[in-house]
């Protein structure tokens, strides 16, 4: 019924169980661990990730040039008997998501290959139970369950997760319409994988359709910064005041926290352990563990409506249920705003920050930001 998982469901036979030290996330080796005296972590080479990012970009450019010569296949009327639906229903791994968008097909292919390459490295988790208890708890708290439609959705804050939660509530009969304008309750009428017993979790991970949505990592950080520190008093008091105290000379003992600068926010992230971050800026890798959970589909925020409605078709949601359009008041971070904030951030600070999100860049085929002097003069 659904496309096959992006990676094998089980580890190769004969593989020895990973020790707890080797199970840890490669980016969790933050400050203060080097001298702990514990066994060394098995870290995938950062050079390998750099090569993957660079080669992914090169492959993308090469294949775009090749695909530019090709004419897309003719479009078919949308319906349950069109070629895409038949291939999904038959379980074919060669699902053509959008025959009119060859760039998107290339990006999907690059991402799938990168996921297989990175997740196949020694020391990477192959199952949620390979993870330390804290990371596994974070993962299960971010996976939403639909038993009626047999799917699992790993929600990522600042990647349209509120709208997806509306969809789940409508599918469960707890909400009449995705267009109802109510303040979102992010817990009620939702079932999380963490609510279930281990055997129930294992069954659903093995048999349900699993998906998540991702976004350019620095764009997601800018969105979180603008929303949480520009609009929400709770975040200004809880995080903003502490950030100003730490990183602003002469801040005083009781800053309001409502004027945090973007570089100050990034400096705070540099000093935070990824697995202990707030979910709104925690790396997607830490939230959804795409090596431990073998997702059947990873959608792009840049193609949100098309990819989301494709998922709803795959899970055979009622045709009356559609993914909600962005609200009229919503203003996403524009490329110009992102360019401005990055070019006004010290490059040395970005060099310290990006390794914490390198897996989000490499696994999901996002390019590293271009902050050269030439690019920032444009």
PDB file of N, CA and C in Angstrom, residues 210-257:
ATOM      1  N   UNK A 210       5.342   5.541   8.018  1.00  0.00           N
ATOM      2  CA  UNK A 210       6.057   6.490   8.872  1.00  0.00           C
ATOM      3  C   UNK A 210       6.574   7.651   8.028  1.00  0.00           C
ATOM      4  N   UNK A 211       6.359   8.869   8.505  1.00  0.00           N
ATOM      5  CA  UNK A 211       6.831  10.019   7.740  1.00  0.00           C
ATOM      6  C   UNK A 211       7.171  11.190   8.664  1.00  0.00           C
ATOM      7  N   UNK A 212       7.925  12.127   8.128  1.00  0.00           N
ATOM      8  CA  UNK A 212       8.214  13.393   8.790  1.00  0.00           C
ATOM      9  C   UNK A 212       8.417  14.454   7.726  1.00  0.00           C
ATOM     10  N   UNK A 213       8.447  15.708   8.143  1.00  0.00           N
ATOM     11  CA  UNK A 213       8.710  16.821   7.243  1.00  0.00           C
ATOM     12  C   UNK A 213       9.907  17.601   7.765  1.00  0.00           C
ATOM     13  N   UNK A 214      10.754  18.064   6.827  1.00  0.00           N
ATOM     14  CA  UNK A 214      11.982  18.754   7.203  1.00  0.00           C
ATOM     15  C   UNK A 214      12.038  20.119   6.524  1.00  0.00           C
ATOM     16  N   UNK A 215      12.974  20.945   7.005  1.00  0.00           N
ATOM     17  CA  UNK A 215      13.109  22.320   6.519  1.00  0.00           C
ATOM     18  C   UNK A 215      14.581  22.687   6.541  1.00  0.00           C
ATOM     19  N   UNK A 216      14.977  23.632   5.715  1.00  0.00           N
ATOM     20  CA  UNK A 216      16.356  24.111   5.745  1.00  0.00           C
ATOM     21  C   UNK A 216      16.724  24.446   7.196  1.00  0.00           C
ATOM     22  N   UNK A 217      17.823  23.875   7.711  1.00  0.00           N
ATOM     23  CA  UNK A 217      18.116  24.016   9.153  1.00  0.00           C
ATOM     24  C   UNK A 217      18.268  25.456   9.633  1.00  0.00           C
ATOM     25  N   UNK A 218      18.968  26.312   8.871  1.00  0.00           N
ATOM     26  CA  UNK A 218      19.141  27.682   9.363  1.00  0.00           C
ATOM     27  C   UNK A 218      17.859  28.494   9.206  1.00  0.00           C
ATOM     28  N   UNK A 219      17.060  28.180   8.198  1.00  0.00           N
ATOM     29  CA  UNK A 219      15.760  28.845   8.054  1.00  0.00           C
ATOM     30  C   UNK A 219      14.855  28.476   9.220  1.00  0.00           C
ATOM     31  N   UNK A 220      14.914  27.221   9.643  1.00  0.00           N
ATOM     32  CA  UNK A 220      14.116  26.790  10.800  1.00  0.00           C
ATOM     33  C   UNK A 220      14.578  27.518  12.061  1.00  0.00           C
ATOM     34  N   UNK A 221      15.892  27.696  12.242  1.00  0.00           N
ATOM     35  CA  UNK A 221      16.394  28.416  13.411  1.00  0.00           C
ATOM     36  C   UNK A 221      15.937  29.875  13.394  1.00  0.00           C
ATOM     37  N   UNK A 222      15.979  30.506  12.224  1.00  0.00           N
ATOM     38  CA  UNK A 222      15.540  31.892  12.130  1.00  0.00           C
ATOM     39  C   UNK A 222      14.050  32.002  12.442  1.00  0.00           C
ATOM     40  N   UNK A 223      13.258  31.046  11.963  1.00  0.00           N
ATOM     41  CA  UNK A 223      11.828  31.052  12.244  1.00  0.00           C
ATOM     42  C   UNK A 223      11.567  30.915  13.749  1.00  0.00           C
ATOM     43  N   UNK A 224      12.304  30.018  14.404  1.00  0.00           N
ATOM     44  CA  UNK A 224      12.150  29.841  15.851  1.00  0.00           C
ATOM     45  C   UNK A 224      12.563  31.102  16.595  1.00  0.00           C
ATOM     46  N   UNK A 225      13.657  31.711  16.178  1.00  0.00           N
ATOM     47  CA  UNK A 225      14.143  32.936  16.811  1.00  0.00           C
ATOM     48  C   UNK A 225      13.111  34.050  16.702  1.00  0.00           C
ATOM     49  N   UNK A 226      12.587  34.280  15.506  1.00  0.00           N
ATOM     50  CA  UNK A 226      11.630  35.375  15.307  1.00  0.00           C
ATOM     51  C   UNK A 226      10.338  35.140  16.096  1.00  0.00           C
ATOM     52  N   UNK A 227       9.870  33.901  16.088  1.00  0.00           N
ATOM     53  CA  UNK A 227       8.608  33.593  16.760  1.00  0.00           C
ATOM     54  C   UNK A 227       8.748  33.621  18.281  1.00  0.00           C
ATOM     55  N   UNK A 228       9.723  32.910  18.803  1.00  0.00           N
ATOM     56  CA  UNK A 228       9.806  32.732  20.256  1.00  0.00           C
ATOM     57  C   UNK A 228      10.328  33.980  20.976  1.00  0.00           C
ATOM     58  N   UNK A 229      11.308  34.662  20.379  1.00  0.00           N
ATOM     59  CA  UNK A 229      11.876  35.816  21.069  1.00  0.00           C
ATOM     60  C   UNK A 229      11.247  37.133  20.626  1.00  0.00           C
ATOM     61  N   UNK A 230      10.492  37.094  19.539  1.00  0.00           N
ATOM     62  CA  UNK A 230       9.833  38.308  19.090  1.00  0.00           C
ATOM     63  C   UNK A 230       8.381  38.412  19.501  1.00  0.00           C
ATOM     64  N   UNK A 231       7.772  37.270  19.909  1.00  0.00           N
ATOM     65  CA  UNK A 231       6.329  37.276  20.134  1.00  0.00           C
ATOM     66  C   UNK A 231       5.884  36.667  21.457  1.00  0.00           C
ATOM     67  N   UNK A 232       6.654  35.746  22.026  1.00  0.00           N
ATOM     68  CA  UNK A 232       6.150  34.951  23.148  1.00  0.00           C
ATOM     69  C   UNK A 232       6.896  35.299  24.433  1.00  0.00           C
ATOM     70  N   UNK A 233       6.154  35.900  25.351  1.00  0.00           N
ATOM     71  CA  UNK A 233       6.758  36.390  26.600  1.00  0.00           C
ATOM     72  C   UNK A 233       7.384  35.271  27.408  1.00  0.00           C
ATOM     73  N   UNK A 234       6.755  34.109  27.415  1.00  0.00           N
ATOM     74  CA  UNK A 234       7.293  32.985  28.192  1.00  0.00           C
ATOM     75  C   UNK A 234       8.717  32.642  27.747  1.00  0.00           C
ATOM     76  N   UNK A 235       8.959  32.648  26.447  1.00  0.00           N
ATOM     77  CA  UNK A 235      10.302  32.327  25.940  1.00  0.00           C
ATOM     78  C   UNK A 235      11.270  33.471  26.218  1.00  0.00           C
ATOM     79  N   UNK A 236      10.806  34.691  26.154  1.00  0.00           N
ATOM     80  CA  UNK A 236      11.667  35.827  26.472  1.00  0.00           C
ATOM     81  C   UNK A 236      12.151  35.746  27.910  1.00  0.00           C
ATOM     82  N   UNK A 237      11.245  35.359  28.821  1.00  0.00           N
ATOM     83  CA  UNK A 237      11.608  35.286  30.231  1.00  0.00           C
ATOM     84  C   UNK A 237      12.442  34.056  30.556  1.00  0.00           C
ATOM     85  N   UNK A 238      12.073  32.923  29.946  1.00  0.00           N
ATOM     86  CA  UNK A 238      12.758  31.673  30.290  1.00  0.00           C
ATOM     87  C   UNK A 238      14.115  31.538  29.611  1.00  0.00           C
ATOM     88  N   UNK A 239      14.192  31.914  28.338  1.00  0.00           N
ATOM     89  CA  UNK A 239      15.437  31.750  27.582  1.00  0.00           C
ATOM     90  C   UNK A 239      16.111  33.086  27.270  1.00  0.00           C
ATOM     91  N   UNK A 240      15.308  34.077  26.845  1.00  0.00           N
ATOM     92  CA  UNK A 240      15.885  35.344  26.410  1.00  0.00           C
ATOM     93  C   UNK A 240      16.683  36.040  27.494  1.00  0.00           C
ATOM     94  N   UNK A 241      16.129  36.125  28.705  1.00  0.00           N
ATOM     95  CA  UNK A 241      16.823  36.811  29.789  1.00  0.00           C
ATOM     96  C   UNK A 241      18.159  36.134  30.098  1.00  0.00           C
ATOM     97  N   UNK A 242      18.170  34.808  30.093  1.00  0.00           N
ATOM     98  CA  UNK A 242      19.407  34.073  30.364  1.00  0.00           C
ATOM     99  C   UNK A 242      20.425  34.279  29.248  1.00  0.00           C
ATOM    100  N   UNK A 243      19.972  34.307  28.011  1.00  0.00           N
ATOM    101  CA  UNK A 243      20.885  34.518  26.876  1.00  0.00           C
ATOM    102  C   UNK A 243      21.538  35.895  26.983  1.00  0.00           C
ATOM    103  N   UNK A 244      20.750  36.905  27.283  1.00  0.00           N
ATOM    104  CA  UNK A 244      21.299  38.262  27.411  1.00  0.00           C
ATOM    105  C   UNK A 244      22.290  38.327  28.570  1.00  0.00           C
ATOM    106  N   UNK A 245      21.960  37.725  29.715  1.00  0.00           N
ATOM    107  CA  UNK A 245      22.879  37.731  30.856  1.00  0.00           C
ATOM    108  C   UNK A 245      24.215  37.088  30.502  1.00  0.00           C
ATOM    109  N   UNK A 246      24.132  35.996  29.746  1.00  0.00           N
ATOM    110  CA  UNK A 246      25.352  35.250  29.416  1.00  0.00           C
ATOM    111  C   UNK A 246      26.233  35.971  28.405  1.00  0.00           C
ATOM    112  N   UNK A 247      25.629  36.541  27.374  1.00  0.00           N
ATOM    113  CA  UNK A 247      26.416  36.922  26.198  1.00  0.00           C
ATOM    114  C   UNK A 247      26.463  38.415  25.905  1.00  0.00           C
ATOM    115  N   UNK A 248      25.827  39.250  26.705  1.00  0.00           N
ATOM    116  CA  UNK A 248      25.857  40.687  26.437  1.00  0.00           C
ATOM    117  C   UNK A 248      26.604  41.395  27.565  1.00  0.00           C
ATOM    118  N   UNK A 249      27.641  42.093  27.191  1.00  0.00           N
ATOM    119  CA  UNK A 249      28.430  42.826  28.173  1.00  0.00           C
ATOM    120  C   UNK A 249      27.569  43.948  28.764  1.00  0.00           C
ATOM    121  N   UNK A 250      27.582  44.061  30.090  1.00  0.00           N
ATOM    122  CA  UNK A 250      26.837  45.115  30.770  1.00  0.00           C
ATOM    123  C   UNK A 250      25.335  44.930  30.746  1.00  0.00           C
ATOM    124  N   UNK A 251      24.870  43.693  30.648  1.00  0.00           N
ATOM    125  CA  UNK A 251      23.427  43.437  30.528  1.00  0.00           C
ATOM    126  C   UNK A 251      22.674  43.728  31.824  1.00  0.00           C
ATOM    127  N   UNK A 252      23.339  43.617  32.950  1.00  0.00           N
ATOM    128  CA  UNK A 252      22.635  43.793  34.220  1.00  0.00           C
ATOM    129  C   UNK A 252      22.060  42.482  34.706  1.00  0.00           C
ATOM    130  N   UNK A 253      21.619  42.430  35.958  1.00  0.00           N
ATOM    131  CA  UNK A 253      21.173  41.158  36.557  1.00  0.00           C
ATOM    132  C   UNK A 253      19.774  40.715  36.137  1.00  0.00           C
ATOM    133  N   UNK A 254      18.932  41.622  35.655  1.00  0.00           N
ATOM    134  CA  UNK A 254      17.541  41.255  35.352  1.00  0.00           C
ATOM    135  C   UNK A 254      17.091  41.797  34.000  1.00  0.00           C
ATOM    136  N   UNK A 255      17.678  41.323  32.906  1.00  0.00           N
ATOM    137  CA  UNK A 255      17.242  41.801  31.588  1.00  0.00           C
ATOM    138  C   UNK A 255      15.852  41.286  31.242  1.00  0.00           C
ATOM    139  N   UNK A 256      15.154  42.012  30.392  1.00  0.00           N
ATOM    140  CA  UNK A 256      13.793  41.608  30.003  1.00  0.00           C
ATOM    141  C   UNK A 256      13.808  40.393  29.083  1.00  0.00           C
ATOM    142  N   UNK A 257      14.851  40.258  28.274  1.00  0.00           N
ATOM    143  CA  UNK A 257      14.935  39.107  27.370  1.00  0.00           C
ATOM    144  C   UNK A 257      14.135  39.264  26.097  1.00  0.00           C
TER     145      UNK A 257
END
